[in-house]
PDB file of C-alpha atoms and ligand atoms in Angstrom:
ATOM      1  CA  MET A   1     -53.144  12.057 -69.671  1.00 47.00           C
ATOM      2  CA  THR A   2     -49.682  13.422 -69.310  1.00 46.00           C
ATOM      3  CA  LYS A   3     -47.358  10.462 -69.772  1.00 67.00           C
ATOM      4  CA  ASP A   4     -46.306   7.846 -72.270  1.00 78.00           C
ATOM      5  CA  PHE A   5     -47.210   4.636 -70.506  1.00 87.00           C
ATOM      6  CA  PRO A   6     -46.094   1.144 -71.527  1.00 91.00           C
ATOM      7  CA  LYS A   7     -48.369  -0.562 -74.076  1.00 93.00           C
ATOM      8  CA  LYS A   8     -50.200  -2.750 -71.585  1.00 94.00           C
ATOM      9  CA  ILE A   9     -51.121   0.199 -69.427  1.00 97.00           C
ATOM     10  CA  SER A  10     -52.111   2.349 -72.395  1.00 97.00           C
ATOM     11  CA  SER A  11     -54.437  -0.388 -73.565  1.00 95.00           C
ATOM     12  CA  VAL A  12     -56.242  -0.443 -70.167  1.00 97.00           C
ATOM     13  CA  LEU A  13     -56.420   3.357 -70.184  1.00 97.00           C
ATOM     14  CA  GLN A  14     -57.855   3.320 -73.707  1.00 97.00           C
ATOM     15  CA  LYS A  15     -60.530   0.828 -72.718  1.00 97.00           C
ATOM     16  CA  ALA A  16     -61.536   3.080 -69.822  1.00 97.00           C
ATOM     17  CA  LYS A  17     -61.538   6.132 -72.123  1.00 97.00           C
ATOM     18  CA  ALA A  18     -63.812   4.259 -74.508  1.00 98.00           C
ATOM     19  CA  GLY A  19     -66.257   3.637 -71.633  1.00 97.00           C
ATOM     20  CA  GLU A  20     -65.443  -0.024 -71.162  1.00 98.00           C
ATOM     21  CA  LYS A  21     -65.439  -0.985 -67.463  1.00 98.00           C
ATOM     22  CA  ILE A  22     -62.064  -2.198 -66.192  1.00 98.00           C
ATOM     23  CA  THR A  23     -61.941  -5.464 -64.239  1.00 98.00           C
ATOM     24  CA  MET A  24     -59.315  -6.117 -61.583  1.00 98.00           C
ATOM     25  CA  LEU A  25     -58.954  -9.188 -59.363  1.00 98.00           C
ATOM     26  CA  THR A  26     -56.399 -10.315 -56.836  1.00 98.00           C
ATOM     27  CA  ALA A  27     -54.238 -13.400 -57.303  1.00 98.00           C
ATOM     28  CA  TYR A  28     -51.534 -14.936 -55.157  1.00 98.00           C
ATOM     29  CA  ASP A  29     -50.617 -18.219 -56.833  1.00 98.00           C
ATOM     30  CA  PHE A  30     -49.982 -19.803 -60.220  1.00 98.00           C
ATOM     31  CA  SER A  31     -53.181 -21.867 -60.583  1.00 98.00           C
ATOM     32  CA  ILE A  32     -55.793 -19.220 -59.765  1.00 98.00           C
ATOM     33  CA  ALA A  33     -53.829 -16.526 -61.601  1.00 98.00           C
ATOM     34  CA  SER A  34     -53.927 -18.726 -64.760  1.00 98.00           C
ATOM     35  CA  VAL A  35     -57.689 -19.098 -64.537  1.00 98.00           C
ATOM     36  CA  ILE A  36     -58.216 -15.404 -63.911  1.00 98.00           C
ATOM     37  CA  ASP A  37     -55.975 -14.531 -66.863  1.00 98.00           C
ATOM     38  CA  GLN A  38     -57.819 -16.963 -69.151  1.00 98.00           C
ATOM     39  CA  CYS A  39     -61.076 -15.181 -68.233  1.00 98.00           C
ATOM     40  CA  GLY A  40     -59.817 -11.946 -69.774  1.00 98.00           C
ATOM     41  CA  ILE A  41     -59.619  -9.899 -66.528  1.00 98.00           C
ATOM     42  CA  ASP A  42     -57.828  -6.653 -67.345  1.00 98.00           C
ATOM     43  CA  VAL A  43     -55.656  -6.227 -64.262  1.00 98.00           C
ATOM     44  CA  ILE A  44     -54.349  -8.789 -61.763  1.00 98.00           C
ATOM     45  CA  LEU A  45     -53.275  -7.434 -58.399  1.00 98.00           C
ATOM     46  CA  VAL A  46     -50.977  -9.426 -56.137  1.00 98.00           C
ATOM     47  CA  GLY A  47     -52.669  -7.804 -53.138  1.00 98.00           C
ATOM     48  CA  ASP A  48     -51.342  -7.621 -49.626  1.00 98.00           C
ATOM     49  CA  SER A  49     -54.720  -9.218 -48.775  1.00 97.00           C
ATOM     50  CA  LEU A  50     -52.447 -12.249 -49.221  1.00 98.00           C
ATOM     51  CA  ALA A  51     -51.991 -11.843 -45.458  1.00 97.00           C
ATOM     52  CA  ASN A  52     -55.657 -12.484 -44.670  1.00 95.00           C
ATOM     53  CA  VAL A  53     -56.940 -14.842 -47.338  1.00 96.00           C
ATOM     54  CA  VAL A  54     -53.891 -17.025 -47.980  1.00 97.00           C
ATOM     55  CA  LEU A  55     -51.678 -16.802 -44.929  1.00 97.00           C
ATOM     56  CA  GLY A  56     -54.394 -16.629 -42.283  1.00 94.00           C
ATOM     57  CA  LEU A  57     -52.945 -13.496 -40.663  1.00 95.00           C
ATOM     58  CA  GLN A  58     -55.064 -10.836 -38.925  1.00 93.00           C
ATOM     59  CA  SER A  59     -53.717  -7.779 -40.693  1.00 95.00           C
ATOM     60  CA  THR A  60     -52.217  -6.868 -44.036  1.00 96.00           C
ATOM     61  CA  LYS A  61     -49.487  -5.154 -42.008  1.00 97.00           C
ATOM     62  CA  GLU A  62     -48.101  -8.584 -41.231  1.00 97.00           C
ATOM     63  CA  VAL A  63     -46.749  -9.350 -44.734  1.00 98.00           C
ATOM     64  CA  GLY A  64     -43.491  -7.923 -46.060  1.00 98.00           C
ATOM     65  CA  MET A  65     -41.475  -7.839 -49.253  1.00 98.00           C
ATOM     66  CA  THR A  66     -40.307 -11.446 -48.965  1.00 98.00           C
ATOM     67  CA  GLU A  67     -43.844 -12.887 -48.978  1.00 98.00           C
ATOM     68  CA  MET A  68     -45.149 -10.446 -51.576  1.00 98.00           C
ATOM     69  CA  LEU A  69     -42.315 -11.142 -54.031  1.00 98.00           C
ATOM     70  CA  HIS A  70     -42.564 -14.885 -53.540  1.00 98.00           C
ATOM     71  CA  HIS A  71     -46.260 -14.824 -54.498  1.00 98.00           C
ATOM     72  CA  ALA A  72     -45.860 -12.175 -57.204  1.00 98.00           C
ATOM     73  CA  LYS A  73     -43.281 -14.407 -58.967  1.00 98.00           C
ATOM     74  CA  ALA A  74     -45.706 -17.337 -58.968  1.00 98.00           C
ATOM     75  CA  VAL A  75     -48.478 -15.157 -60.401  1.00 98.00           C
ATOM     76  CA  ARG A  76     -46.102 -13.739 -63.035  1.00 98.00           C
ATOM     77  CA  ARG A  77     -45.438 -17.281 -64.326  1.00 98.00           C
ATOM     78  CA  ALA A  78     -49.172 -17.660 -65.001  1.00 98.00           C
ATOM     79  CA  VAL A  79     -50.206 -14.275 -66.371  1.00 98.00           C
ATOM     80  CA  LYS A  80     -49.954 -13.932 -70.141  1.00 98.00           C
ATOM     81  CA  ASN A  81     -52.392 -11.133 -70.896  1.00 97.00           C
ATOM     82  CA  ALA A  82     -53.490  -9.098 -67.918  1.00 98.00           C
ATOM     83  CA  LEU A  83     -51.646  -6.135 -66.519  1.00 98.00           C
ATOM     84  CA  LEU A  84     -49.838  -7.321 -63.370  1.00 98.00           C
ATOM     85  CA  ILE A  85     -49.624  -5.025 -60.357  1.00 98.00           C
ATOM     86  CA  GLY A  86     -47.715  -5.692 -57.168  1.00 98.00           C
ATOM     87  CA  ASP A  87     -49.152  -4.294 -53.945  1.00 98.00           C
ATOM     88  CA  MET A  88     -46.427  -2.682 -51.909  1.00 98.00           C
ATOM     89  CA  PRO A  89     -46.620  -4.046 -48.361  1.00 98.00           C
ATOM     90  CA  PHE A  90     -46.601  -2.080 -45.111  1.00 97.00           C
ATOM     91  CA  ASN A  91     -43.282  -0.429 -44.352  1.00 95.00           C
ATOM     92  CA  SER A  92     -41.872  -1.140 -47.818  1.00 98.00           C
ATOM     93  CA  TYR A  93     -42.610   2.441 -48.932  1.00 97.00           C
ATOM     94  CA  GLN A  94     -43.540   4.415 -45.810  1.00 95.00           C
ATOM     95  CA  LEU A  95     -40.041   4.857 -44.413  1.00 92.00           C
ATOM     96  CA  ASN A  96     -38.513   7.081 -47.099  1.00 94.00           C
ATOM     97  CA  PRO A  97     -38.812   7.640 -50.860  1.00 95.00           C
ATOM     98  CA  ARG A  98     -35.415   6.044 -51.543  1.00 96.00           C
ATOM     99  CA  ASP A  99     -36.290   2.723 -49.960  1.00 97.00           C
ATOM    100  CA  ALA A 100     -39.753   2.911 -51.500  1.00 98.00           C
ATOM    101  CA  LEU A 101     -38.180   3.133 -54.952  1.00 98.00           C
ATOM    102  CA  LYS A 102     -35.773   0.298 -54.185  1.00 98.00           C
ATOM    103  CA  ASN A 103     -38.693  -1.937 -53.157  1.00 98.00           C
ATOM    104  CA  ALA A 104     -40.868  -0.878 -56.097  1.00 98.00           C
ATOM    105  CA  LYS A 105     -37.973  -1.848 -58.410  1.00 98.00           C
ATOM    106  CA  ARG A 106     -37.849  -5.295 -56.848  1.00 98.00           C
ATOM    107  CA  PHE A 107     -41.516  -5.852 -57.821  1.00 98.00           C
ATOM    108  CA  VAL A 108     -40.610  -5.005 -61.410  1.00 98.00           C
ATOM    109  CA  ASP A 109     -37.107  -6.517 -61.724  1.00 98.00           C
ATOM    110  CA  GLU A 110     -37.464  -9.613 -59.581  1.00 98.00           C
ATOM    111  CA  ALA A 111     -41.164 -10.449 -59.887  1.00 98.00           C
ATOM    112  CA  GLY A 112     -41.861  -9.064 -63.354  1.00 98.00           C
ATOM    113  CA  CYS A 113     -44.727  -6.804 -62.291  1.00 98.00           C
ATOM    114  CA  ASP A 114     -45.883  -4.115 -64.701  1.00 98.00           C
ATOM    115  CA  GLY A 115     -46.370  -1.603 -61.882  1.00 98.00           C
ATOM    116  CA  VAL A 116     -47.047  -1.214 -58.156  1.00 98.00           C
ATOM    117  CA  LYS A 117     -49.922  -0.037 -55.963  1.00 98.00           C
ATOM    118  CA  ILE A 118     -49.412   2.105 -52.898  1.00 98.00           C
ATOM    119  CA  GLU A 119     -51.945   3.089 -50.269  1.00 98.00           C
ATOM    120  CA  TRP A 120     -52.409   6.716 -49.228  1.00 98.00           C
ATOM    121  CA  PHE A 121     -50.396   7.855 -46.212  1.00 96.00           C
ATOM    122  CA  ASP A 122     -48.862  11.126 -45.015  1.00 93.00           C
ATOM    123  CA  HIS A 123     -45.890  11.126 -47.446  1.00 95.00           C
ATOM    124  CA  CYS A 124     -47.636   9.312 -50.246  1.00 96.00           C
ATOM    125  CA  LEU A 125     -47.103  12.074 -52.765  1.00 97.00           C
ATOM    126  CA  ASP A 126     -43.297  12.226 -52.326  1.00 97.00           C
ATOM    127  CA  VAL A 127     -43.080   8.459 -52.549  1.00 97.00           C
ATOM    128  CA  SER A 128     -45.278   8.105 -55.622  1.00 97.00           C
ATOM    129  CA  GLU A 129     -43.331  10.905 -57.339  1.00 97.00           C
ATOM    130  CA  GLU A 130     -40.015   9.124 -56.692  1.00 97.00           C
ATOM    131  CA  ILE A 131     -41.310   5.795 -58.049  1.00 98.00           C
ATOM    132  CA  ILE A 132     -43.039   7.338 -61.081  1.00 98.00           C
ATOM    133  CA  LYS A 133     -39.960   9.477 -61.898  1.00 97.00           C
ATOM    134  CA  ALA A 134     -37.967   6.223 -62.140  1.00 97.00           C
ATOM    135  CA  GLY A 135     -40.404   4.969 -64.787  1.00 97.00           C
ATOM    136  CA  ILE A 136     -42.415   2.566 -62.635  1.00 98.00           C
ATOM    137  CA  PRO A 137     -46.160   2.889 -63.142  1.00 98.00           C
ATOM    138  CA  VAL A 138     -48.123   3.446 -59.913  1.00 98.00           C
ATOM    139  CA  VAL A 139     -51.735   2.828 -58.919  1.00 98.00           C
ATOM    140  CA  GLY A 140     -52.853   4.971 -55.963  1.00 98.00           C
ATOM    141  CA  HIS A 141     -55.293   3.790 -53.307  1.00 98.00           C
ATOM    142  CA  VAL A 142     -57.446   6.152 -51.239  1.00 98.00           C
ATOM    143  CA  GLY A 143     -60.484   5.910 -48.953  1.00 98.00           C
ATOM    144  CA  LEU A 144     -60.223   2.962 -46.613  1.00 98.00           C
ATOM    145  CA  THR A 145     -56.542   2.085 -46.662  1.00 97.00           C
ATOM    146  CA  PRO A 146     -56.173  -1.117 -44.640  1.00 96.00           C
ATOM    147  CA  GLN A 147     -52.499  -0.578 -43.775  1.00 97.00           C
ATOM    148  CA  THR A 148     -53.423   2.609 -41.878  1.00 94.00           C
ATOM    149  CA  ALA A 149     -56.966   1.664 -40.876  1.00 94.00           C
ATOM    150  CA  ASP A 150     -56.095   2.256 -37.203  1.00 92.00           C
ATOM    151  CA  LYS A 151     -55.618   5.970 -37.995  1.00 93.00           C
ATOM    152  CA  LEU A 152     -58.948   6.030 -39.860  1.00 94.00           C
ATOM    153  CA  GLY A 153     -61.101   4.773 -37.008  1.00 91.00           C
ATOM    154  CA  GLY A 154     -60.939   1.153 -38.122  1.00 92.00           C
ATOM    155  CA  PHE A 155     -62.474  -0.711 -41.085  1.00 93.00           C
ATOM    156  CA  LYS A 156     -65.221   1.835 -41.724  1.00 95.00           C
ATOM    157  CA  VAL A 157     -66.655   3.621 -44.724  1.00 97.00           C
ATOM    158  CA  GLN A 158     -64.531   6.744 -45.310  1.00 97.00           C
ATOM    159  CA  GLY A 159     -65.522  10.189 -46.559  1.00 97.00           C
ATOM    160  CA  LYS A 160     -69.049  10.099 -45.166  1.00 97.00           C
ATOM    161  CA  ASP A 161     -68.866  13.707 -43.970  1.00 97.00           C
ATOM    162  CA  ALA A 162     -68.127  16.778 -46.063  1.00 98.00           C
ATOM    163  CA  ALA A 163     -64.588  17.314 -44.768  1.00 97.00           C
ATOM    164  CA  GLY A 164     -63.658  13.652 -45.126  1.00 97.00           C
ATOM    165  CA  ALA A 165     -65.034  13.508 -48.668  1.00 98.00           C
ATOM    166  CA  ARG A 166     -63.097  16.671 -49.581  1.00 98.00           C
ATOM    167  CA  ARG A 167     -59.906  15.150 -48.206  1.00 98.00           C
ATOM    168  CA  ILE A 168     -60.288  11.972 -50.301  1.00 98.00           C
ATOM    169  CA  ILE A 169     -61.070  13.948 -53.462  1.00 98.00           C
ATOM    170  CA  ASP A 170     -57.959  16.125 -52.856  1.00 98.00           C
ATOM    171  CA  GLN A 171     -55.804  13.014 -52.322  1.00 98.00           C
ATOM    172  CA  ALA A 172     -57.027  11.422 -55.544  1.00 98.00           C
ATOM    173  CA  GLN A 173     -56.426  14.613 -57.513  1.00 98.00           C
ATOM    174  CA  ALA A 174     -52.946  15.006 -56.013  1.00 98.00           C
ATOM    175  CA  LEU A 175     -52.047  11.431 -56.957  1.00 98.00           C
ATOM    176  CA  GLU A 176     -53.217  12.004 -60.494  1.00 98.00           C
ATOM    177  CA  ASN A 177     -51.083  15.162 -60.661  1.00 98.00           C
ATOM    178  CA  LYS A 178     -48.065  13.134 -59.510  1.00 97.00           C
ATOM    179  CA  GLY A 179     -48.581  10.783 -62.468  1.00 97.00           C
ATOM    180  CA  CYS A 180     -50.424   7.744 -61.054  1.00 98.00           C
ATOM    181  CA  PHE A 181     -52.126   5.930 -63.931  1.00 98.00           C
ATOM    182  CA  SER A 182     -55.101   4.732 -61.936  1.00 98.00           C
ATOM    183  CA  ILE A 183     -56.577   4.965 -58.446  1.00 98.00           C
ATOM    184  CA  VAL A 184     -58.311   2.391 -56.285  1.00 98.00           C
ATOM    185  CA  LEU A 185     -61.197   3.894 -54.295  1.00 98.00           C
ATOM    186  CA  GLU A 186     -62.018   1.702 -51.316  1.00 98.00           C
ATOM    187  CA  CYS A 187     -65.100   1.857 -49.176  1.00 98.00           C
ATOM    188  CA  ILE A 188     -66.373   5.378 -49.824  1.00 98.00           C
ATOM    189  CA  PRO A 189     -69.931   6.650 -50.561  1.00 98.00           C
ATOM    190  CA  GLU A 190     -70.895   5.988 -54.151  1.00 98.00           C
ATOM    191  CA  ASN A 191     -71.665   9.631 -54.869  1.00 98.00           C
ATOM    192  CA  ILE A 192     -68.171  10.694 -53.763  1.00 98.00           C
ATOM    193  CA  ALA A 193     -66.648   7.956 -55.950  1.00 98.00           C
ATOM    194  CA  ALA A 194     -68.762   9.200 -58.844  1.00 98.00           C
ATOM    195  CA  GLU A 195     -67.535  12.735 -58.244  1.00 98.00           C
ATOM    196  CA  ILE A 196     -63.871  11.631 -58.200  1.00 98.00           C
ATOM    197  CA  THR A 197     -64.436   9.537 -61.329  1.00 98.00           C
ATOM    198  CA  GLN A 198     -65.830  12.571 -63.100  1.00 98.00           C
ATOM    199  CA  ILE A 199     -63.058  14.917 -61.966  1.00 98.00           C
ATOM    200  CA  LEU A 200     -60.089  12.650 -62.730  1.00 98.00           C
ATOM    201  CA  GLU A 201     -58.759  11.816 -66.165  1.00 98.00           C
ATOM    202  CA  ILE A 202     -57.227   8.540 -65.014  1.00 98.00           C
ATOM    203  CA  PRO A 203     -59.557   5.574 -64.356  1.00 98.00           C
ATOM    204  CA  THR A 204     -60.875   4.901 -60.848  1.00 98.00           C
ATOM    205  CA  ILE A 205     -61.198   1.290 -59.753  1.00 98.00           C
ATOM    206  CA  GLY A 206     -63.758   0.844 -56.981  1.00 98.00           C
ATOM    207  CA  ILE A 207     -64.128  -1.633 -54.181  1.00 98.00           C
ATOM    208  CA  GLY A 208     -67.090  -0.710 -52.027  1.00 98.00           C
ATOM    209  CA  ALA A 209     -67.283   2.561 -53.945  1.00 98.00           C
ATOM    210  CA  GLY A 210     -70.454   2.103 -56.030  1.00 98.00           C
ATOM    211  CA  PRO A 211     -71.117   1.556 -59.726  1.00 98.00           C
ATOM    212  CA  LYS A 212     -69.886   4.827 -61.202  1.00 98.00           C
ATOM    213  CA  CYS A 213     -66.172   4.008 -60.980  1.00 98.00           C
ATOM    214  CA  ASP A 214     -64.353   3.246 -64.242  1.00 98.00           C
ATOM    215  CA  GLY A 215     -63.684  -0.277 -63.020  1.00 98.00           C
ATOM    216  CA  GLN A 216     -64.196  -2.687 -60.159  1.00 98.00           C
ATOM    217  CA  VAL A 217     -61.828  -4.782 -58.084  1.00 98.00           C
ATOM    218  CA  LEU A 218     -62.587  -7.622 -55.677  1.00 98.00           C
ATOM    219  CA  VAL A 219     -60.513  -9.968 -53.596  1.00 97.00           C
ATOM    220  CA  THR A 220     -60.820 -13.172 -55.626  1.00 98.00           C
ATOM    221  CA  HIS A 221     -61.259 -15.341 -52.537  1.00 97.00           C
ATOM    222  CA  ASP A 222     -64.332 -13.267 -51.550  1.00 96.00           C
ATOM    223  CA  LEU A 223     -65.835 -13.637 -55.039  1.00 97.00           C
ATOM    224  CA  LEU A 224     -65.260 -17.382 -55.020  1.00 97.00           C
ATOM    225  CA  GLY A 225     -66.599 -17.943 -51.499  1.00 96.00           C
ATOM    226  CA  LEU A 226     -63.271 -19.115 -50.133  1.00 95.00           C
ATOM    227  CA  VAL A 227     -63.224 -16.836 -47.082  1.00 85.00           C
ATOM    228  CA  SER A 228     -65.274 -17.867 -44.098  1.00 75.00           C
ATOM    229  CA  HIS A 229     -64.364 -15.305 -41.440  1.00 75.00           C
ATOM    230  CA  PHE A 230     -64.868 -11.755 -42.747  1.00 75.00           C
ATOM    231  CA  HIS A 231     -67.538 -10.583 -45.180  1.00 83.00           C
ATOM    232  CA  PRO A 232     -67.538  -6.845 -45.864  1.00 90.00           C
ATOM    233  CA  LYS A 233     -70.823  -5.592 -47.391  1.00 93.00           C
ATOM    234  CA  PHE A 234     -69.150  -4.848 -50.732  1.00 95.00           C
ATOM    235  CA  ALA A 235     -67.627  -8.296 -51.168  1.00 95.00           C
ATOM    236  CA  LYS A 236     -70.139 -10.040 -53.422  1.00 96.00           C
ATOM    237  CA  GLN A 237     -69.794 -13.787 -53.470  1.00 95.00           C
ATOM    238  CA  TYR A 238     -70.498 -15.106 -56.970  1.00 97.00           C
ATOM    239  CA  VAL A 239     -69.922 -18.829 -56.418  1.00 97.00           C
ATOM    240  CA  ASP A 240     -69.520 -21.205 -53.499  1.00 96.00           C
ATOM    241  CA  VAL A 241     -66.166 -22.831 -54.239  1.00 97.00           C
ATOM    242  CA  ALA A 242     -65.654 -23.898 -50.630  1.00 96.00           C
ATOM    243  CA  SER A 243     -68.707 -26.175 -50.881  1.00 97.00           C
ATOM    244  CA  LEU A 244     -67.402 -27.664 -54.165  1.00 97.00           C
ATOM    245  CA  ILE A 245     -63.991 -28.281 -52.588  1.00 97.00           C
ATOM    246  CA  LYS A 246     -65.608 -29.948 -49.546  1.00 97.00           C
ATOM    247  CA  LYS A 247     -67.726 -32.133 -51.815  1.00 98.00           C
ATOM    248  CA  GLY A 248     -64.650 -33.354 -53.695  1.00 98.00           C
ATOM    249  CA  ILE A 249     -62.599 -33.963 -50.582  1.00 98.00           C
ATOM    250  CA  LYS A 250     -65.365 -35.900 -48.831  1.00 98.00           C
ATOM    251  CA  GLU A 251     -65.858 -38.065 -51.942  1.00 98.00           C
ATOM    252  CA  PHE A 252     -62.105 -38.786 -52.049  1.00 98.00           C
ATOM    253  CA  SER A 253     -62.061 -39.717 -48.363  1.00 98.00           C
ATOM    254  CA  ARG A 254     -65.126 -41.985 -48.726  1.00 98.00           C
ATOM    255  CA  GLU A 255     -63.687 -43.780 -51.788  1.00 98.00           C
ATOM    256  CA  VAL A 256     -60.269 -44.351 -50.097  1.00 98.00           C
ATOM    257  CA  LYS A 257     -61.940 -45.747 -46.968  1.00 98.00           C
ATOM    258  CA  GLN A 258     -64.147 -48.012 -49.082  1.00 98.00           C
ATOM    259  CA  GLY A 259     -61.222 -49.209 -51.258  1.00 98.00           C
ATOM    260  CA  LYS A 260     -62.810 -47.718 -54.393  1.00 98.00           C
ATOM    261  CA  PHE A 261     -59.914 -45.358 -55.117  1.00 98.00           C
ATOM    262  CA  PRO A 262     -57.590 -45.841 -56.870  1.00 98.00           C
ATOM    263  CA  ASP A 263     -59.404 -47.987 -59.428  1.00 97.00           C
ATOM    264  CA  GLN A 264     -58.033 -49.491 -62.667  1.00 96.00           C
ATOM    265  CA  GLU A 265     -58.482 -46.218 -64.530  1.00 97.00           C
ATOM    266  CA  HIS A 266     -56.095 -44.451 -62.141  1.00 98.00           C
ATOM    267  CA  SER A 267     -53.498 -47.216 -61.695  1.00 98.00           C
ATOM    268  CA  TYR A 268     -50.517 -48.478 -63.775  1.00 98.00           C
ATOM    269  CA  ARG A 269     -50.067 -52.084 -64.868  1.00 96.00           C
ATOM    270  CA  MET A 270     -47.130 -54.225 -65.961  1.00 96.00           C
ATOM    271  CA  SER A 271     -47.592 -56.488 -68.985  1.00 97.00           C
ATOM    272  CA  ASN A 272     -48.217 -60.176 -68.119  1.00 97.00           C
ATOM    273  CA  GLU A 273     -44.981 -61.056 -69.915  1.00 97.00           C
ATOM    274  CA  GLN A 274     -42.935 -58.663 -67.804  1.00 97.00           C
ATOM    275  CA  LEU A 275     -44.744 -59.798 -64.658  1.00 96.00           C
ATOM    276  CA  LYS A 276     -43.861 -63.411 -65.439  1.00 96.00           C
ATOM    277  CA  MET A 277     -40.197 -62.447 -65.973  1.00 96.00           C
ATOM    278  CA  PHE A 278     -40.164 -60.462 -62.767  1.00 96.00           C
ATOM    279  CA  LYS A 279     -41.546 -63.416 -60.835  1.00 95.00           C
ATOM    280  CA  SER A 280     -39.041 -65.790 -62.339  1.00 95.00           C
ATOM    281  CA  ILE A 281     -35.991 -63.547 -61.530  1.00 94.00           C
ATOM    282  CA  SER A 282     -37.371 -62.966 -58.030  1.00 91.00           C
ATOM    283  CA  GLU A 283     -37.563 -66.705 -57.469  1.00 85.00           C
ATOM    284  CA  GLU A 284     -33.946 -67.370 -58.598  1.00 73.00           C
TER     285      GLU A 284
HETATM  286  O1  LIG B 301     -54.742  -6.131 -51.159  1.00 75.84           O
HETATM  287  C1  LIG B 301     -55.783  -6.055 -51.789  1.00 75.84           C
HETATM  288  O2  LIG B 301     -56.480  -7.067 -52.043  1.00 75.84           O
HETATM  289  C2  LIG B 301     -56.241  -4.743 -52.224  1.00 75.84           C
HETATM  290  C3  LIG B 301     -57.563  -4.654 -52.897  1.00 75.84           C
HETATM  291  C4  LIG B 301     -58.625  -4.702 -51.897  1.00 75.84           C
HETATM  292  C5  LIG B 301     -57.668  -3.469 -53.744  1.00 75.84           C
HETATM  293  O3  LIG B 301     -55.573  -3.786 -52.006  1.00 75.84           O
END
């Protein structure tokens, strides 16, 4: 590896070098970010998937810097241990390298992120170079890049043919050469992800890219079962939090209707002496 990275990044890189798999999850708010951080997840990404899973929007292209910084700040307040990466939203880095750097700096200076992630696009190399030169660590993202999915034939596995696979491998190598410290590989055949992982020195973090990557990332809401509308094949659901939430809410509603909540345990009382005084002054 060519660069001196900040301590937190070096420690993730060392883990990967030692063969320990890297874990990355998304977070968008204080509460869930605290829980994820307490679980010892290595990297927390304030993903632009915020658009879909939190804001109910159709496309990640619909969130901008204002929303991303707002949520990144909340996550920053919670995260004590993990490396915190801000996902640069659509049009915050595609227009020109100067504006890209300005926006990357906002993730670091205003939201306290340790680095940023950018998705591959035509001028990705110039933009990543500009940001990295300014000392901001960058995670690349190749394969299925949701912000430009329309140019890739939609939300489909990428690199399934020889030319497509070659292109993704070249992109990943070019990003490493520019100084990215890690690369997300999204939705590509597992053997191509394995090949990239072998070729690159920096760790690959897969999502729908098979088991050979140096680490894995999931959208936390998919893992927790909090998303009802879209289930990509790679999004393994580990628990059914939506059912638990519904159970709690129905119980609350039933108890309120039946007059069982709030009970004594959840109410405040005045002492009898104070109550007596209160009554007597009220009667005067
Ligand atoms: O925004 C996001 O959640 C992401 C992950 C899928 C890597 O970019």
